[in-house]
PDB file of C-alpha atoms in Angstrom:
ATOM      1  CA  MET A   1     -14.215 -23.409 -12.601  1.00  0.00           C
ATOM      2  CA  GLN A   2     -11.622 -25.231 -10.556  1.00  0.00           C
ATOM      3  CA  ALA A   3      -9.537 -23.272  -8.081  1.00  0.00           C
ATOM      4  CA  ARG A   4      -6.093 -22.567  -9.461  1.00  0.00           C
ATOM      5  CA  GLN A   5      -2.879 -22.756  -7.483  1.00  0.00           C
ATOM      6  CA  LEU A   6      -1.000 -19.554  -8.094  1.00  0.00           C
ATOM      7  CA  THR A   7       2.215 -17.962  -6.909  1.00  0.00           C
ATOM      8  CA  LEU A   8       3.110 -18.136  -3.179  1.00  0.00           C
ATOM      9  CA  ASP A   9       0.844 -21.140  -2.611  1.00  0.00           C
ATOM     10  CA  VAL A  10      -2.300 -18.984  -2.499  1.00  0.00           C
ATOM     11  CA  THR A  11      -5.352 -20.927  -3.670  1.00  0.00           C
ATOM     12  CA  LEU A  12      -8.178 -18.878  -5.119  1.00  0.00           C
ATOM     13  CA  PRO A  13     -11.671 -20.129  -4.261  1.00  0.00           C
ATOM     14  CA  ASP A  14     -14.230 -21.294  -6.778  1.00  0.00           C
ATOM     15  CA  GLY A  15     -16.651 -18.534  -7.715  1.00  0.00           C
ATOM     16  CA  SER A  16     -14.029 -15.786  -7.587  1.00  0.00           C
ATOM     17  CA  ASP A  17     -14.315 -14.905 -11.254  1.00  0.00           C
ATOM     18  CA  PHE A  18     -15.670 -11.974 -13.221  1.00  0.00           C
ATOM     19  CA  ASP A  19     -18.883 -13.754 -14.166  1.00  0.00           C
ATOM     20  CA  ALA A  20     -19.801 -14.057 -10.495  1.00  0.00           C
ATOM     21  CA  PHE A  21     -19.285 -10.337  -9.839  1.00  0.00           C
ATOM     22  CA  HIS A  22     -22.356  -8.107 -10.008  1.00  0.00           C
ATOM     23  CA  ALA A  23     -20.922  -4.779 -11.120  1.00  0.00           C
ATOM     24  CA  GLY A  24     -23.692  -2.411 -10.072  1.00  0.00           C
ATOM     25  CA  ALA A  25     -22.172   1.062 -10.327  1.00  0.00           C
ATOM     26  CA  ASN A  26     -18.684  -0.408 -10.838  1.00  0.00           C
ATOM     27  CA  GLY A  27     -18.958  -1.293 -14.513  1.00  0.00           C
ATOM     28  CA  LEU A  28     -16.027   0.828 -15.654  1.00  0.00           C
ATOM     29  CA  ALA A  29     -13.738  -0.612 -12.993  1.00  0.00           C
ATOM     30  CA  LEU A  30     -14.790  -4.141 -13.967  1.00  0.00           C
ATOM     31  CA  ASP A  31     -14.195  -3.570 -17.685  1.00  0.00           C
ATOM     32  CA  SER A  32     -10.812  -1.948 -17.071  1.00  0.00           C
ATOM     33  CA  LEU A  33      -9.679  -4.742 -14.780  1.00  0.00           C
ATOM     34  CA  ARG A  34     -10.824  -7.476 -17.161  1.00  0.00           C
ATOM     35  CA  ALA A  35      -8.811  -5.909 -19.990  1.00  0.00           C
ATOM     36  CA  LEU A  36      -5.755  -5.486 -17.783  1.00  0.00           C
ATOM     37  CA  ALA A  37      -5.897  -9.150 -16.727  1.00  0.00           C
ATOM     38  CA  ARG A  38      -5.744 -10.139 -20.410  1.00  0.00           C
ATOM     39  CA  GLY A  39      -2.706  -7.947 -20.997  1.00  0.00           C
ATOM     40  CA  GLU A  40      -4.649  -5.134 -22.667  1.00  0.00           C
ATOM     41  CA  GLY A  41      -5.557  -1.573 -21.765  1.00  0.00           C
ATOM     42  CA  GLU A  42      -4.156  -0.087 -18.562  1.00  0.00           C
ATOM     43  CA  ARG A  43      -0.944  -1.354 -17.015  1.00  0.00           C
ATOM     44  CA  GLN A  44      -1.804  -0.404 -13.437  1.00  0.00           C
ATOM     45  CA  LEU A  45      -5.046   0.056 -11.496  1.00  0.00           C
ATOM     46  CA  TYR A  46      -5.832   1.116  -7.947  1.00  0.00           C
ATOM     47  CA  LEU A  47      -9.110   0.010  -6.337  1.00  0.00           C
ATOM     48  CA  TYR A  48     -10.382   1.219  -2.991  1.00  0.00           C
ATOM     49  CA  GLY A  49     -13.598   0.999  -1.061  1.00  0.00           C
ATOM     50  CA  GLU A  50     -15.156  -0.039   2.204  1.00  0.00           C
ATOM     51  CA  PRO A  51     -15.071  -3.691   3.330  1.00  0.00           C
ATOM     52  CA  GLY A  52     -17.524  -5.751   1.316  1.00  0.00           C
ATOM     53  CA  SER A  53     -17.353  -3.544  -1.774  1.00  0.00           C
ATOM     54  CA  GLY A  54     -15.777  -6.320  -3.854  1.00  0.00           C
ATOM     55  CA  LYS A  55     -12.058  -5.546  -3.886  1.00  0.00           C
ATOM     56  CA  THR A  56     -10.914  -9.037  -2.984  1.00  0.00           C
ATOM     57  CA  HIS A  57     -13.330 -10.682  -5.408  1.00  0.00           C
ATOM     58  CA  LEU A  58     -12.120  -8.495  -8.273  1.00  0.00           C
ATOM     59  CA  LEU A  59      -8.430  -9.087  -7.577  1.00  0.00           C
ATOM     60  CA  GLN A  60      -8.950 -12.837  -7.406  1.00  0.00           C
ATOM     61  CA  ALA A  61     -11.086 -12.694 -10.545  1.00  0.00           C
ATOM     62  CA  ALA A  62      -8.277 -10.888 -12.360  1.00  0.00           C
ATOM     63  CA  CYS A  63      -5.908 -13.731 -11.486  1.00  0.00           C
ATOM     64  CA  HIS A  64      -8.430 -16.308 -12.699  1.00  0.00           C
ATOM     65  CA  GLU A  65      -8.838 -14.384 -15.958  1.00  0.00           C
ATOM     66  CA  ALA A  66      -5.090 -14.037 -16.465  1.00  0.00           C
ATOM     67  CA  SER A  67      -4.661 -17.777 -15.924  1.00  0.00           C
ATOM     68  CA  LEU A  68      -7.295 -18.524 -18.565  1.00  0.00           C
ATOM     69  CA  TRP A  69      -5.255 -16.484 -21.021  1.00  0.00           C
ATOM     70  CA  GLY A  70      -2.068 -18.370 -20.170  1.00  0.00           C
ATOM     71  CA  ARG A  71      -0.626 -15.543 -18.104  1.00  0.00           C
ATOM     72  CA  ARG A  72       1.259 -15.987 -14.837  1.00  0.00           C
ATOM     73  CA  ALA A  73      -0.452 -14.237 -11.950  1.00  0.00           C
ATOM     74  CA  ALA A  74      -0.048 -13.737  -8.217  1.00  0.00           C
ATOM     75  CA  TYR A  75      -2.601 -12.644  -5.631  1.00  0.00           C
ATOM     76  CA  LEU A  76      -1.216 -11.503  -2.264  1.00  0.00           C
ATOM     77  CA  PRO A  77      -3.713 -10.763   0.532  1.00  0.00           C
ATOM     78  CA  ALA A  78      -2.987  -8.317   3.329  1.00  0.00           C
ATOM     79  CA  PHE A  79      -1.885 -10.994   5.811  1.00  0.00           C
ATOM     80  CA  LEU A  80       0.876 -12.154   3.449  1.00  0.00           C
ATOM     81  CA  LEU A  81       1.994  -8.576   2.905  1.00  0.00           C
ATOM     82  CA  ARG A  82       2.186  -8.056   6.667  1.00  0.00           C
ATOM     83  CA  GLN A  83       4.003 -11.322   7.287  1.00  0.00           C
ATOM     84  CA  GLY A  84       6.390 -11.175   4.352  1.00  0.00           C
ATOM     85  CA  GLY A  85       6.999  -7.454   4.178  1.00  0.00           C
ATOM     86  CA  ALA A  86       9.350  -6.346   1.430  1.00  0.00           C
ATOM     87  CA  HIS A  87      10.516  -9.942   0.890  1.00  0.00           C
ATOM     88  CA  ALA A  88       7.015 -10.932  -0.252  1.00  0.00           C
ATOM     89  CA  LEU A  89       7.387  -8.542  -3.191  1.00  0.00           C
ATOM     90  CA  GLU A  90      10.720  -9.793  -4.462  1.00  0.00           C
ATOM     91  CA  GLY A  91      10.682 -11.189  -7.989  1.00  0.00           C
ATOM     92  CA  LEU A  92       6.996 -10.466  -8.595  1.00  0.00           C
ATOM     93  CA  ASP A  93       7.875  -8.240 -11.546  1.00  0.00           C
ATOM     94  CA  GLN A  94       8.836 -11.459 -13.393  1.00  0.00           C
ATOM     95  CA  LEU A  95       5.117 -12.340 -13.628  1.00  0.00           C
ATOM     96  CA  ASP A  96       2.457 -11.080 -16.019  1.00  0.00           C
ATOM     97  CA  LEU A  97       0.004  -9.891 -13.354  1.00  0.00           C
ATOM     98  CA  VAL A  98       0.410  -8.993  -9.683  1.00  0.00           C
ATOM     99  CA  CYS A  99      -2.550  -8.178  -7.408  1.00  0.00           C
ATOM    100  CA  LEU A 100      -1.835  -6.744  -3.954  1.00  0.00           C
ATOM    101  CA  ASP A 101      -4.843  -6.681  -1.627  1.00  0.00           C
ATOM    102  CA  GLY A 102      -4.469  -4.290   1.315  1.00  0.00           C
ATOM    103  CA  ILE A 103      -1.356  -2.286   0.526  1.00  0.00           C
ATOM    104  CA  SER A 104      -1.725  -0.169   3.673  1.00  0.00           C
ATOM    105  CA  ALA A 105       0.004  -3.158   5.315  1.00  0.00           C
ATOM    106  CA  LEU A 106       3.156  -1.968   3.521  1.00  0.00           C
ATOM    107  CA  VAL A 107       2.856   1.697   4.444  1.00  0.00           C
ATOM    108  CA  GLY A 108       4.537   3.123   7.531  1.00  0.00           C
ATOM    109  CA  CYS A 109       7.868   1.296   7.205  1.00  0.00           C
ATOM    110  CA  VAL A 110      10.680   2.555   5.002  1.00  0.00           C
ATOM    111  CA  GLU A 111      11.723  -0.967   4.008  1.00  0.00           C
ATOM    112  CA  THR A 112       8.280  -2.110   2.881  1.00  0.00           C
ATOM    113  CA  GLU A 113       7.459   1.207   1.227  1.00  0.00           C
ATOM    114  CA  THR A 114      10.739   0.934  -0.689  1.00  0.00           C
ATOM    115  CA  GLY A 115       9.845  -2.609  -1.721  1.00  0.00           C
ATOM    116  CA  LEU A 116       6.493  -1.438  -3.075  1.00  0.00           C
ATOM    117  CA  PHE A 117       8.101   1.543  -4.808  1.00  0.00           C
ATOM    118  CA  ASN A 118      10.647  -0.729  -6.497  1.00  0.00           C
ATOM    119  CA  LEU A 119       7.969  -3.239  -7.543  1.00  0.00           C
ATOM    120  CA  ILE A 120       5.904  -0.520  -9.223  1.00  0.00           C
ATOM    121  CA  ASN A 121       8.943   0.779 -11.093  1.00  0.00           C
ATOM    122  CA  ALA A 122      10.131  -2.682 -12.129  1.00  0.00           C
ATOM    123  CA  SER A 123       6.630  -3.702 -13.214  1.00  0.00           C
ATOM    124  CA  ARG A 124       6.417  -0.698 -15.497  1.00  0.00           C
ATOM    125  CA  CYS A 125       9.789  -1.549 -17.064  1.00  0.00           C
ATOM    126  CA  ARG A 126       8.890  -5.220 -17.601  1.00  0.00           C
ATOM    127  CA  ASP A 127       5.261  -4.627 -18.673  1.00  0.00           C
ATOM    128  CA  THR A 128       3.947  -6.525 -15.657  1.00  0.00           C
ATOM    129  CA  ARG A 129       0.325  -5.578 -15.027  1.00  0.00           C
ATOM    130  CA  LEU A 130      -0.226  -4.387 -11.459  1.00  0.00           C
ATOM    131  CA  VAL A 131      -3.434  -4.058  -9.418  1.00  0.00           C
ATOM    132  CA  LEU A 132      -3.317  -2.381  -6.010  1.00  0.00           C
ATOM    133  CA  ALA A 133      -6.227  -2.351  -3.581  1.00  0.00           C
ATOM    134  CA  ASP A 134      -7.006  -0.998  -0.147  1.00  0.00           C
ATOM    135  CA  THR A 135      -9.793   0.423   1.956  1.00  0.00           C
ATOM    136  CA  HIS A 136      -8.069   3.815   1.700  1.00  0.00           C
ATOM    137  CA  ALA A 137      -7.625   6.076  -1.302  1.00  0.00           C
ATOM    138  CA  PRO A 138      -4.000   6.537  -2.424  1.00  0.00           C
ATOM    139  CA  ARG A 139      -3.715  10.058  -1.000  1.00  0.00           C
ATOM    140  CA  ALA A 140      -5.045   8.873   2.370  1.00  0.00           C
ATOM    141  CA  LEU A 141      -2.181   6.425   2.887  1.00  0.00           C
ATOM    142  CA  SER A 142       0.296   9.201   3.757  1.00  0.00           C
ATOM    143  CA  ALA A 143       3.357   7.297   2.610  1.00  0.00           C
ATOM    144  CA  ALA A 144       6.597   8.577   4.102  1.00  0.00           C
ATOM    145  CA  LEU A 145       8.736   7.601   1.113  1.00  0.00           C
ATOM    146  CA  PRO A 146       9.078  10.437  -1.375  1.00  0.00           C
ATOM    147  CA  ASP A 147       7.463   9.706  -4.741  1.00  0.00           C
ATOM    148  CA  LEU A 148       5.615   6.558  -3.602  1.00  0.00           C
ATOM    149  CA  GLY A 149       2.352   8.494  -3.571  1.00  0.00           C
ATOM    150  CA  SER A 150       2.792   9.485  -7.212  1.00  0.00           C
ATOM    151  CA  ARG A 151       3.596   5.883  -8.195  1.00  0.00           C
ATOM    152  CA  LEU A 152       0.351   4.656  -6.648  1.00  0.00           C
ATOM    153  CA  VAL A 153      -1.627   6.772  -9.122  1.00  0.00           C
ATOM    154  CA  TRP A 154       0.325   5.883 -12.256  1.00  0.00           C
ATOM    155  CA  GLY A 155      -2.896   4.289 -13.494  1.00  0.00           C
ATOM    156  CA  PRO A 156      -6.627   4.923 -13.015  1.00  0.00           C
ATOM    157  CA  VAL A 157      -8.031   4.972  -9.483  1.00  0.00           C
ATOM    158  CA  PHE A 158     -11.508   3.537  -8.892  1.00  0.00           C
ATOM    159  CA  GLN A 159     -13.584   3.891  -5.749  1.00  0.00           C
ATOM    160  CA  LEU A 160     -15.797   0.804  -5.599  1.00  0.00           C
ATOM    161  CA  GLN A 161     -19.403   1.473  -4.687  1.00  0.00           C
ATOM    162  CA  PRO A 162     -21.165  -1.098  -2.473  1.00  0.00           C
ATOM    163  CA  LEU A 163     -24.218  -2.849  -3.865  1.00  0.00           C
ATOM    164  CA  ASP A 164     -27.695  -1.725  -2.915  1.00  0.00           C
ATOM    165  CA  ASP A 165     -30.222  -4.287  -1.678  1.00  0.00           C
ATOM    166  CA  ALA A 166     -31.447  -5.009  -5.199  1.00  0.00           C
ATOM    167  CA  GLY A 167     -27.911  -5.815  -6.271  1.00  0.00           C
ATOM    168  CA  LYS A 168     -27.359  -8.035  -3.249  1.00  0.00           C
ATOM    169  CA  ARG A 169     -30.515  -9.987  -4.092  1.00  0.00           C
ATOM    170  CA  VAL A 170     -29.189 -10.570  -7.591  1.00  0.00           C
ATOM    171  CA  VAL A 171     -25.877 -11.810  -6.183  1.00  0.00           C
ATOM    172  CA  LEU A 172     -27.615 -14.196  -3.776  1.00  0.00           C
ATOM    173  CA  VAL A 173     -29.856 -15.664  -6.475  1.00  0.00           C
ATOM    174  CA  GLU A 174     -26.962 -16.031  -8.921  1.00  0.00           C
ATOM    175  CA  ARG A 175     -24.666 -17.608  -6.341  1.00  0.00           C
ATOM    176  CA  ALA A 176     -27.383 -20.120  -5.432  1.00  0.00           C
ATOM    177  CA  ARG A 177     -27.888 -20.930  -9.115  1.00  0.00           C
ATOM    178  CA  ARG A 178     -24.174 -21.524  -9.584  1.00  0.00           C
ATOM    179  CA  ARG A 179     -24.247 -23.827  -6.559  1.00  0.00           C
ATOM    180  CA  GLY A 180     -27.091 -25.811  -8.086  1.00  0.00           C
ATOM    181  CA  PHE A 181     -30.191 -24.756  -6.172  1.00  0.00           C
ATOM    182  CA  GLU A 182     -32.951 -22.182  -6.474  1.00  0.00           C
ATOM    183  CA  LEU A 183     -33.263 -19.310  -4.025  1.00  0.00           C
ATOM    184  CA  PRO A 184     -36.829 -17.954  -3.994  1.00  0.00           C
ATOM    185  CA  GLY A 185     -37.174 -14.195  -3.862  1.00  0.00           C
ATOM    186  CA  GLU A 186     -38.887 -14.325  -0.475  1.00  0.00           C
ATOM    187  CA  VAL A 187     -35.904 -16.181   0.991  1.00  0.00           C
ATOM    188  CA  GLY A 188     -33.554 -13.533  -0.378  1.00  0.00           C
ATOM    189  CA  GLU A 189     -35.700 -10.869   1.258  1.00  0.00           C
ATOM    190  CA  PHE A 190     -35.615 -12.851   4.508  1.00  0.00           C
ATOM    191  CA  LEU A 191     -31.816 -12.946   4.454  1.00  0.00           C
ATOM    192  CA  LEU A 192     -31.581  -9.216   3.855  1.00  0.00           C
ATOM    193  CA  ARG A 193     -34.083  -8.493   6.595  1.00  0.00           C
ATOM    194  CA  THR A 194     -32.683 -10.722   9.321  1.00  0.00           C
ATOM    195  CA  CYS A 195     -28.908 -10.967   8.669  1.00  0.00           C
ATOM    196  CA  ALA A 196     -26.098  -8.456   8.679  1.00  0.00           C
ATOM    197  CA  ARG A 197     -26.282  -6.895   5.236  1.00  0.00           C
ATOM    198  CA  ASP A 198     -22.673  -7.219   4.144  1.00  0.00           C
ATOM    199  CA  LEU A 199     -22.109  -9.720   1.355  1.00  0.00           C
ATOM    200  CA  ALA A 200     -19.624 -11.829   3.300  1.00  0.00           C
ATOM    201  CA  THR A 201     -22.214 -12.550   6.022  1.00  0.00           C
ATOM    202  CA  LEU A 202     -24.978 -13.123   3.491  1.00  0.00           C
ATOM    203  CA  MET A 203     -22.849 -15.679   1.659  1.00  0.00           C
ATOM    204  CA  VAL A 204     -22.142 -17.521   4.904  1.00  0.00           C
ATOM    205  CA  GLN A 205     -25.878 -17.768   5.589  1.00  0.00           C
ATOM    206  CA  LEU A 206     -26.514 -18.899   2.014  1.00  0.00           C
ATOM    207  CA  GLU A 207     -23.974 -21.679   2.490  1.00  0.00           C
ATOM    208  CA  ARG A 208     -25.710 -22.734   5.703  1.00  0.00           C
ATOM    209  CA  LEU A 209     -28.961 -23.037   3.785  1.00  0.00           C
ATOM    210  CA  GLU A 210     -27.291 -25.052   1.033  1.00  0.00           C
ATOM    211  CA  GLN A 211     -25.706 -27.487   3.503  1.00  0.00           C
ATOM    212  CA  ALA A 212     -28.971 -27.931   5.392  1.00  0.00           C
ATOM    213  CA  SER A 213     -30.857 -28.458   2.137  1.00  0.00           C
ATOM    214  CA  LEU A 214     -28.437 -31.184   1.049  1.00  0.00           C
ATOM    215  CA  ARG A 215     -28.465 -32.811   4.460  1.00  0.00           C
ATOM    216  CA  ASP A 216     -32.254 -32.882   4.797  1.00  0.00           C
ATOM    217  CA  GLN A 217     -32.999 -33.341   1.074  1.00  0.00           C
ATOM    218  CA  ARG A 218     -35.319 -30.332   1.229  1.00  0.00           C
ATOM    219  CA  ARG A 219     -35.909 -27.447  -1.143  1.00  0.00           C
ATOM    220  CA  VAL A 220     -34.965 -24.016   0.154  1.00  0.00           C
ATOM    221  CA  THR A 221     -38.238 -22.319   1.052  1.00  0.00           C
ATOM    222  CA  LEU A 222     -39.095 -19.523   3.463  1.00  0.00           C
ATOM    223  CA  PRO A 223     -40.292 -21.887   6.226  1.00  0.00           C
ATOM    224  CA  PHE A 224     -37.145 -23.983   5.740  1.00  0.00           C
ATOM    225  CA  ALA A 225     -34.905 -20.880   5.935  1.00  0.00           C
ATOM    226  CA  ARG A 226     -36.638 -19.781   9.131  1.00  0.00           C
ATOM    227  CA  ALA A 227     -36.143 -23.204  10.656  1.00  0.00           C
ATOM    228  CA  VAL A 228     -32.454 -23.329   9.725  1.00  0.00           C
ATOM    229  CA  LEU A 229     -31.441 -19.757  10.452  1.00  0.00           C
ATOM    230  CA  GLY A 230     -34.091 -18.530  12.870  1.00  0.00           C
ATOM    231  CA  GLU A 231     -35.619 -15.079  12.640  1.00  0.00           C
ATOM    232  CA  GLY A 232     -32.304 -13.492  13.593  1.00  0.00           C
ATOM    233  CA  GLY A 233     -30.221 -15.283  10.938  1.00  0.00           C
TER     234      GLY A 233
END
């Protein structure tokens, strides 16, 4: 799937779609978000979880899905929310789907909290689907603006559970397959044993293996992975 240019000049990377997401214990969240992206089911969702639990992937996947269905979507990461503040939220209720990744960047300032409050209200009036995500649960954000806390939970709240090692192995093998090469099980085990175990780091190491394989015209094997990454990844 080609990356799609969406609102605010944010380009979503290839591979950030629902098919590339291994749900694990997050099946209900995945199903609810997929329906929302198509304009069905819930009108607002809140996702939270520790770094690496899949929040960013799911929000970007929702925008990809909405685009496939001819719907206008925007994905705003935390750095844009911090930089743009309340102005970054203006006019977003005119779209079909808005995904805000890291809304704690908007909490702690009356102006930005008011902007978020107004966006939630306007989205409900215009039937704009809204997905909010953060590392913190809604109640843990301690918003100063009265009633913002209640708006954050106008829809279902899902705590994303991180993948276990078996799930991470599945993700590694599937990502390699989508990139056009085979990842033997023993190489997956090697990555889990020698690298930091968060998915972001594992994907970086997988990309290093892919680039080295293409450069050297070699299959990815355990000896090759050791030579490229070393025993410490």
